[in-house]
Amino acid sequence: MSEHDKTFMRNFGLLIAGLMVFCVILIIFASKINEQILPTENPERERRIAERVAPVGGVYAGDTGRAALAEQQAQAASSAPTVAFDGSLDGEMIYNTVCMACHTTGAAGAPMLVAEAWTGRMDKGVDGLTASAIAGIQGEAGYMPPRGGRPDLSDEQVQATVEWMLNQL
Ligand code: HEC
């Protein structure tokens, strides 16, 4: 190998080595940059979020918006059951769902469905007893919340339930 070739081989080797070092530096640099870039949001996910909050987050402006709002409110009002159990007057069912918790166990001093527990109360009559069940009653025995804690019970429903209870004595 001539002197000239040796020089060439050495310089070329150095060049290759230099390029390799440069390449490694680029790799490190690129991975550093990659760490700093935030992961891109999934557009599908964003779309679904927007869909979910639309009923609440929708902007209601102007007459169209007002009309849309009014319609929504009317719908909510008509579909919401305003009376418990769809207004059912089934005293037994209401008792078992609402009143039993106290009146079957005697919890909180509630008169149980036995005649002795009601002797002192009977002279109030069905109407009087119904009235105190509607208003709630704080007596010697304990406290009963208005309508047994179910404000959505109608007067008629409470009355039907009291009648059913008295029939069990
Ligand atoms: C949280 C417990 C509780 C629930 C639920 C409850 N009651 Fe009572 N109730 C009582 C207590 C306690 C008394 C007795 C209060 C007193 O006279 O000291 C009572 C008393 C009554 C009386 C007698 C009132 C009077 O004037 O003597 C009636 C009638 C009555 N409840 C009906 C009902 C009906 C109907 C329901 C279901 C819709 C119901 N209660 C649910 C606790 C409850």
mmCIF file of C-alpha atoms and ligand atoms in Angstrom:
data_model
loop_
_atom_site.group_PDB
_atom_site.id
_atom_site.type_symbol
_atom_site.label_atom_id
_atom_site.label_comp_id
_atom_site.label_asym_id
_atom_site.label_seq_id
_atom_site.Cartn_x
_atom_site.Cartn_y
_atom_site.Cartn_z
ATOM 1 C CA MET A 1 0.000 0.000 0.000
ATOM 2 C CA SER A 2 1.383 3.285 -0.968
ATOM 3 C CA GLU A 3 1.766 6.144 1.482
ATOM 4 C CA HIS A 4 -1.022 7.878 -0.313
ATOM 5 C CA ASP A 5 -3.440 4.941 0.183
ATOM 6 C CA LYS A 6 -2.585 4.717 3.883
ATOM 7 C CA THR A 7 -3.398 8.355 4.381
ATOM 8 C CA PHE A 8 -6.645 7.887 2.527
ATOM 9 C CA MET A 9 -7.612 4.818 4.626
ATOM 10 C CA ARG A 10 -6.875 6.663 7.881
ATOM 11 C CA ASN A 11 -8.816 9.757 6.915
ATOM 12 C CA PHE A 12 -11.713 7.705 5.572
ATOM 13 C CA GLY A 13 -11.795 5.646 8.796
ATOM 14 C CA LEU A 14 -11.887 8.815 10.844
ATOM 15 C CA LEU A 15 -14.690 10.167 8.686
ATOM 16 C CA ILE A 16 -16.766 6.989 9.182
ATOM 17 C CA ALA A 17 -16.156 7.042 12.946
ATOM 18 C CA GLY A 18 -17.117 10.720 13.051
ATOM 19 C CA LEU A 19 -20.322 10.034 11.165
ATOM 20 C CA MET A 20 -21.192 7.201 13.572
ATOM 21 C CA VAL A 21 -20.722 9.475 16.589
ATOM 22 C CA PHE A 22 -22.834 12.126 14.875
ATOM 23 C CA CYS A 23 -25.518 9.520 14.215
ATOM 24 C CA VAL A 24 -25.644 8.506 17.901
ATOM 25 C CA ILE A 25 -25.902 12.148 18.908
ATOM 26 C CA LEU A 26 -28.838 12.603 16.533
ATOM 27 C CA ILE A 27 -30.592 9.548 18.015
ATOM 28 C CA ILE A 28 -30.218 10.859 21.563
ATOM 29 C CA PHE A 29 -31.312 14.336 20.493
ATOM 30 C CA ALA A 30 -34.375 12.972 18.680
ATOM 31 C CA SER A 31 -35.514 10.879 21.631
ATOM 32 C CA LYS A 32 -35.131 13.892 23.947
ATOM 33 C CA ILE A 33 -37.361 15.995 21.697
ATOM 34 C CA ASN A 34 -39.873 13.170 21.478
ATOM 35 C CA GLU A 35 -40.206 13.098 25.267
ATOM 36 C CA GLN A 36 -41.090 16.782 25.339
ATOM 37 C CA ILE A 37 -43.883 16.628 22.770
ATOM 38 C CA LEU A 38 -47.236 15.965 24.454
ATOM 39 C CA PRO A 39 -49.060 12.861 23.299
ATOM 40 C CA THR A 40 -51.667 13.882 20.775
ATOM 41 C CA GLU A 41 -55.300 13.681 21.932
ATOM 42 C CA ASN A 42 -57.364 10.941 20.403
ATOM 43 C CA PRO A 43 -59.887 12.827 18.219
ATOM 44 C CA GLU A 44 -62.470 10.046 18.686
ATOM 45 C CA ARG A 45 -62.287 10.515 22.453
ATOM 46 C CA GLU A 46 -62.736 14.279 22.162
ATOM 47 C CA ARG A 47 -65.741 13.797 19.934
ATOM 48 C CA ARG A 48 -67.405 11.479 22.444
ATOM 49 C CA ILE A 49 -66.800 13.903 25.319
ATOM 50 C CA ALA A 50 -68.368 16.709 23.316
ATOM 51 C CA GLU A 51 -71.350 14.490 22.604
ATOM 52 C CA ARG A 52 -71.806 13.672 26.272
ATOM 53 C CA VAL A 53 -71.688 17.251 27.554
ATOM 54 C CA ALA A 54 -73.752 18.646 24.686
ATOM 55 C CA PRO A 55 -77.079 18.635 26.598
ATOM 56 C CA VAL A 56 -75.532 20.718 29.378
ATOM 57 C CA GLY A 57 -72.784 22.515 27.554
ATOM 58 C CA GLY A 58 -74.835 23.540 24.553
ATOM 59 C CA VAL A 59 -74.954 27.270 24.081
ATOM 60 C CA TYR A 60 -78.503 28.502 24.025
ATOM 61 C CA ALA A 61 -78.576 31.888 22.444
ATOM 62 C CA GLY A 62 -81.324 33.913 20.849
ATOM 63 C CA ASP A 63 -84.831 32.756 20.027
ATOM 64 C CA THR A 64 -83.804 29.344 18.707
ATOM 65 C CA GLY A 65 -81.936 28.656 21.910
ATOM 66 C CA ARG A 66 -84.838 29.811 24.045
ATOM 67 C CA ALA A 67 -87.217 27.570 22.134
ATOM 68 C CA ALA A 68 -84.886 24.623 22.517
ATOM 69 C CA LEU A 69 -84.586 25.260 26.246
ATOM 70 C CA ALA A 70 -88.341 25.579 26.700
ATOM 71 C CA GLU A 71 -88.878 22.331 24.840
ATOM 72 C CA GLN A 72 -86.304 20.551 26.988
ATOM 73 C CA GLN A 73 -87.898 21.837 30.168
ATOM 74 C CA ALA A 74 -91.362 20.847 29.011
ATOM 75 C CA GLN A 75 -90.097 17.382 28.219
ATOM 76 C CA ALA A 76 -88.439 17.026 31.604
ATOM 77 C CA ALA A 77 -91.593 18.215 33.349
ATOM 78 C CA SER A 78 -93.865 15.842 31.484
ATOM 79 C CA SER A 79 -91.657 12.785 31.844
ATOM 80 C CA ALA A 80 -90.741 13.229 35.521
ATOM 81 C CA PRO A 81 -93.129 11.338 37.752
ATOM 82 C CA THR A 82 -94.409 13.975 40.162
ATOM 83 C CA VAL A 83 -96.240 11.517 42.400
ATOM 84 C CA ALA A 84 -94.615 8.515 43.989
ATOM 85 C CA PHE A 85 -95.424 5.091 42.534
ATOM 86 C CA ASP A 86 -97.279 6.753 39.628
ATOM 87 C CA GLY A 87 -100.042 7.750 42.018
ATOM 88 C CA SER A 88 -100.871 4.179 43.000
ATOM 89 C CA LEU A 89 -103.362 3.919 45.881
ATOM 90 C CA ASP A 90 -102.218 0.429 46.820
ATOM 91 C CA GLY A 91 -101.848 0.912 50.571
ATOM 92 C CA GLU A 92 -100.165 -2.417 51.114
ATOM 93 C CA MET A 93 -97.513 -1.750 48.494
ATOM 94 C CA ILE A 94 -96.821 1.765 49.798
ATOM 95 C CA TYR A 95 -96.687 0.493 53.369
ATOM 96 C CA ASN A 96 -94.240 -2.236 52.412
ATOM 97 C CA THR A 97 -92.056 0.204 50.516
ATOM 98 C CA VAL A 98 -92.105 3.273 52.743
ATOM 99 C CA CYS A 99 -93.654 2.716 56.161
ATOM 100 C CA MET A 100 -92.621 -0.815 57.012
ATOM 101 C CA ALA A 101 -89.091 0.169 57.974
ATOM 102 C CA CYS A 102 -90.456 1.796 61.129
ATOM 103 C CA HIS A 103 -93.923 0.395 61.656
ATOM 104 C CA THR A 104 -93.130 -3.291 61.325
ATOM 105 C CA THR A 105 -90.103 -3.158 63.572
ATOM 106 C CA GLY A 106 -91.253 -0.456 65.967
ATOM 107 C CA ALA A 107 -88.101 1.484 65.173
ATOM 108 C CA ALA A 108 -87.951 4.993 66.618
ATOM 109 C CA GLY A 109 -91.037 4.190 68.702
ATOM 110 C CA ALA A 110 -93.360 3.735 65.724
ATOM 111 C CA PRO A 111 -96.601 1.951 66.627
ATOM 112 C CA MET A 112 -96.473 -1.552 65.183
ATOM 113 C CA LEU A 113 -99.427 -3.103 63.395
ATOM 114 C CA VAL A 114 -100.979 -4.574 66.524
ATOM 115 C CA ALA A 115 -104.183 -3.263 68.098
ATOM 116 C CA GLU A 116 -102.615 -2.421 71.490
ATOM 117 C CA ALA A 117 -100.198 0.027 69.901
ATOM 118 C CA TRP A 118 -103.098 1.970 68.422
ATOM 119 C CA THR A 119 -105.701 2.029 71.218
ATOM 120 C CA GLY A 120 -104.786 5.526 72.332
ATOM 121 C CA ARG A 121 -104.641 6.833 68.785
ATOM 122 C CA MET A 122 -107.868 5.464 67.383
ATOM 123 C CA ASP A 123 -110.049 8.296 68.696
ATOM 124 C CA LYS A 124 -108.333 10.632 66.227
ATOM 125 C CA GLY A 125 -110.165 8.736 63.495
ATOM 126 C CA VAL A 126 -108.810 7.872 60.086
ATOM 127 C CA ASP A 127 -108.750 11.534 59.097
ATOM 128 C CA GLY A 128 -106.891 12.638 62.198
ATOM 129 C CA LEU A 129 -104.356 9.852 61.897
ATOM 130 C CA THR A 130 -103.908 10.588 58.208
ATOM 131 C CA ALA A 131 -103.402 14.260 58.997
ATOM 132 C CA SER A 132 -100.590 13.505 61.425
ATOM 133 C CA ALA A 133 -99.018 11.032 58.998
ATOM 134 C CA ILE A 134 -99.045 13.757 56.330
ATOM 135 C CA ALA A 135 -97.689 16.480 58.582
ATOM 136 C CA GLY A 136 -95.352 14.209 60.480
ATOM 137 C CA ILE A 137 -95.702 13.803 64.206
ATOM 138 C CA GLN A 138 -93.511 14.255 67.224
ATOM 139 C CA GLY A 139 -95.199 12.398 70.031
ATOM 140 C CA GLU A 140 -94.309 10.662 73.241
ATOM 141 C CA ALA A 141 -93.308 7.523 71.379
ATOM 142 C CA GLY A 142 -90.978 9.167 68.888
ATOM 143 C CA TYR A 143 -90.727 11.193 65.711
ATOM 144 C CA MET A 144 -92.267 10.417 62.355
ATOM 145 C CA PRO A 145 -91.156 12.585 59.425
ATOM 146 C CA PRO A 146 -93.874 14.072 57.161
ATOM 147 C CA ARG A 147 -95.290 11.380 54.847
ATOM 148 C CA GLY A 148 -92.840 8.887 56.318
ATOM 149 C CA GLY A 149 -89.996 10.760 54.666
ATOM 150 C CA ARG A 150 -91.476 10.531 51.164
ATOM 151 C CA PRO A 151 -92.625 14.061 50.241
ATOM 152 C CA ASP A 152 -93.711 12.781 46.828
ATOM 153 C CA LEU A 153 -96.524 10.736 48.364
ATOM 154 C CA SER A 154 -99.883 12.417 47.751
ATOM 155 C CA ASP A 155 -102.434 12.991 50.519
ATOM 156 C CA GLU A 156 -104.621 10.302 48.968
ATOM 157 C CA GLN A 157 -101.764 7.835 48.982
ATOM 158 C CA VAL A 158 -101.013 8.470 52.651
ATOM 159 C CA GLN A 159 -104.716 8.106 53.449
ATOM 160 C CA ALA A 160 -104.968 4.827 51.537
ATOM 161 C CA THR A 161 -101.938 3.522 53.392
ATOM 162 C CA VAL A 162 -103.251 4.557 56.804
ATOM 163 C CA GLU A 163 -106.540 2.843 55.981
ATOM 164 C CA TRP A 164 -104.693 -0.297 54.976
ATOM 165 C CA MET A 165 -102.660 -0.186 58.192
ATOM 166 C CA LEU A 166 -105.752 0.201 60.355
ATOM 167 C CA ASN A 167 -107.347 -2.753 58.569
ATOM 168 C CA GLN A 168 -104.443 -4.937 59.722
ATOM 169 C CA LEU A 169 -105.022 -4.295 63.417
HETATM 170 C C1 HEC B 1 -88.904 6.969 60.167
HETATM 171 C C2 HEC B 1 -89.871 6.058 60.779
HETATM 172 C C3 HEC B 1 -91.285 6.102 60.267
HETATM 173 C C4 HEC B 1 -91.717 5.918 58.982
HETATM 174 C C5 HEC B 1 -90.896 5.650 57.710
HETATM 175 C C6 HEC B 1 -93.140 6.010 59.038
HETATM 176 N N1 HEC B 1 -93.548 6.257 60.307
HETATM 177 FE FE1 HEC B 1 -95.486 6.481 60.934
HETATM 178 N N2 HEC B 1 -94.823 6.813 62.819
HETATM 179 C C7 HEC B 1 -93.510 6.772 63.224
HETATM 180 C C8 HEC B 1 -93.444 7.059 64.647
HETATM 181 C C9 HEC B 1 -92.194 7.102 65.494
HETATM 182 C C10 HEC B 1 -94.767 7.263 65.067
HETATM 183 C C11 HEC B 1 -95.261 7.565 66.478
HETATM 184 C C12 HEC B 1 -95.154 9.063 66.759
HETATM 185 C C13 HEC B 1 -95.719 9.346 68.135
HETATM 186 O O1 HEC B 1 -96.955 9.408 68.260
HETATM 187 O O2 HEC B 1 -94.912 9.495 69.043
HETATM 188 C C14 HEC B 1 -95.595 7.095 63.895
HETATM 189 C C15 HEC B 1 -96.959 7.216 63.913
HETATM 190 C C16 HEC B 1 -97.795 7.033 62.822
HETATM 191 C C17 HEC B 1 -99.222 7.173 62.832
HETATM 192 C C18 HEC B 1 -100.074 7.568 64.023
HETATM 193 C C19 HEC B 1 -100.171 9.063 64.093
HETATM 194 C C20 HEC B 1 -100.959 9.544 65.269
HETATM 195 O O3 HEC B 1 -101.519 10.632 65.153
HETATM 196 O O4 HEC B 1 -101.014 8.873 66.302
HETATM 197 C C21 HEC B 1 -99.672 6.918 61.556
HETATM 198 C C22 HEC B 1 -101.116 6.933 61.075
HETATM 199 C C23 HEC B 1 -98.512 6.618 60.773
HETATM 200 N N3 HEC B 1 -97.391 6.697 61.557
HETATM 201 C C24 HEC B 1 -98.558 6.299 59.438
HETATM 202 C C25 HEC B 1 -97.426 6.114 58.639
HETATM 203 C C26 HEC B 1 -97.490 5.871 57.238
HETATM 204 C C27 HEC B 1 -98.748 5.778 56.410
HETATM 205 C C28 HEC B 1 -96.214 5.745 56.812
HETATM 206 C C29 HEC B 1 -95.715 5.501 55.394
HETATM 207 C C30 HEC B 1 -96.173 6.408 54.408
HETATM 208 C C31 HEC B 1 -95.344 5.913 57.969
HETATM 209 N N4 HEC B 1 -96.121 6.135 59.061
HETATM 210 C C32 HEC B 1 -93.959 5.849 57.925
HETATM 211 C C33 HEC B 1 -92.397 6.526 62.460
HETATM 212 C C34 HEC B 1 -92.439 6.312 61.096
#
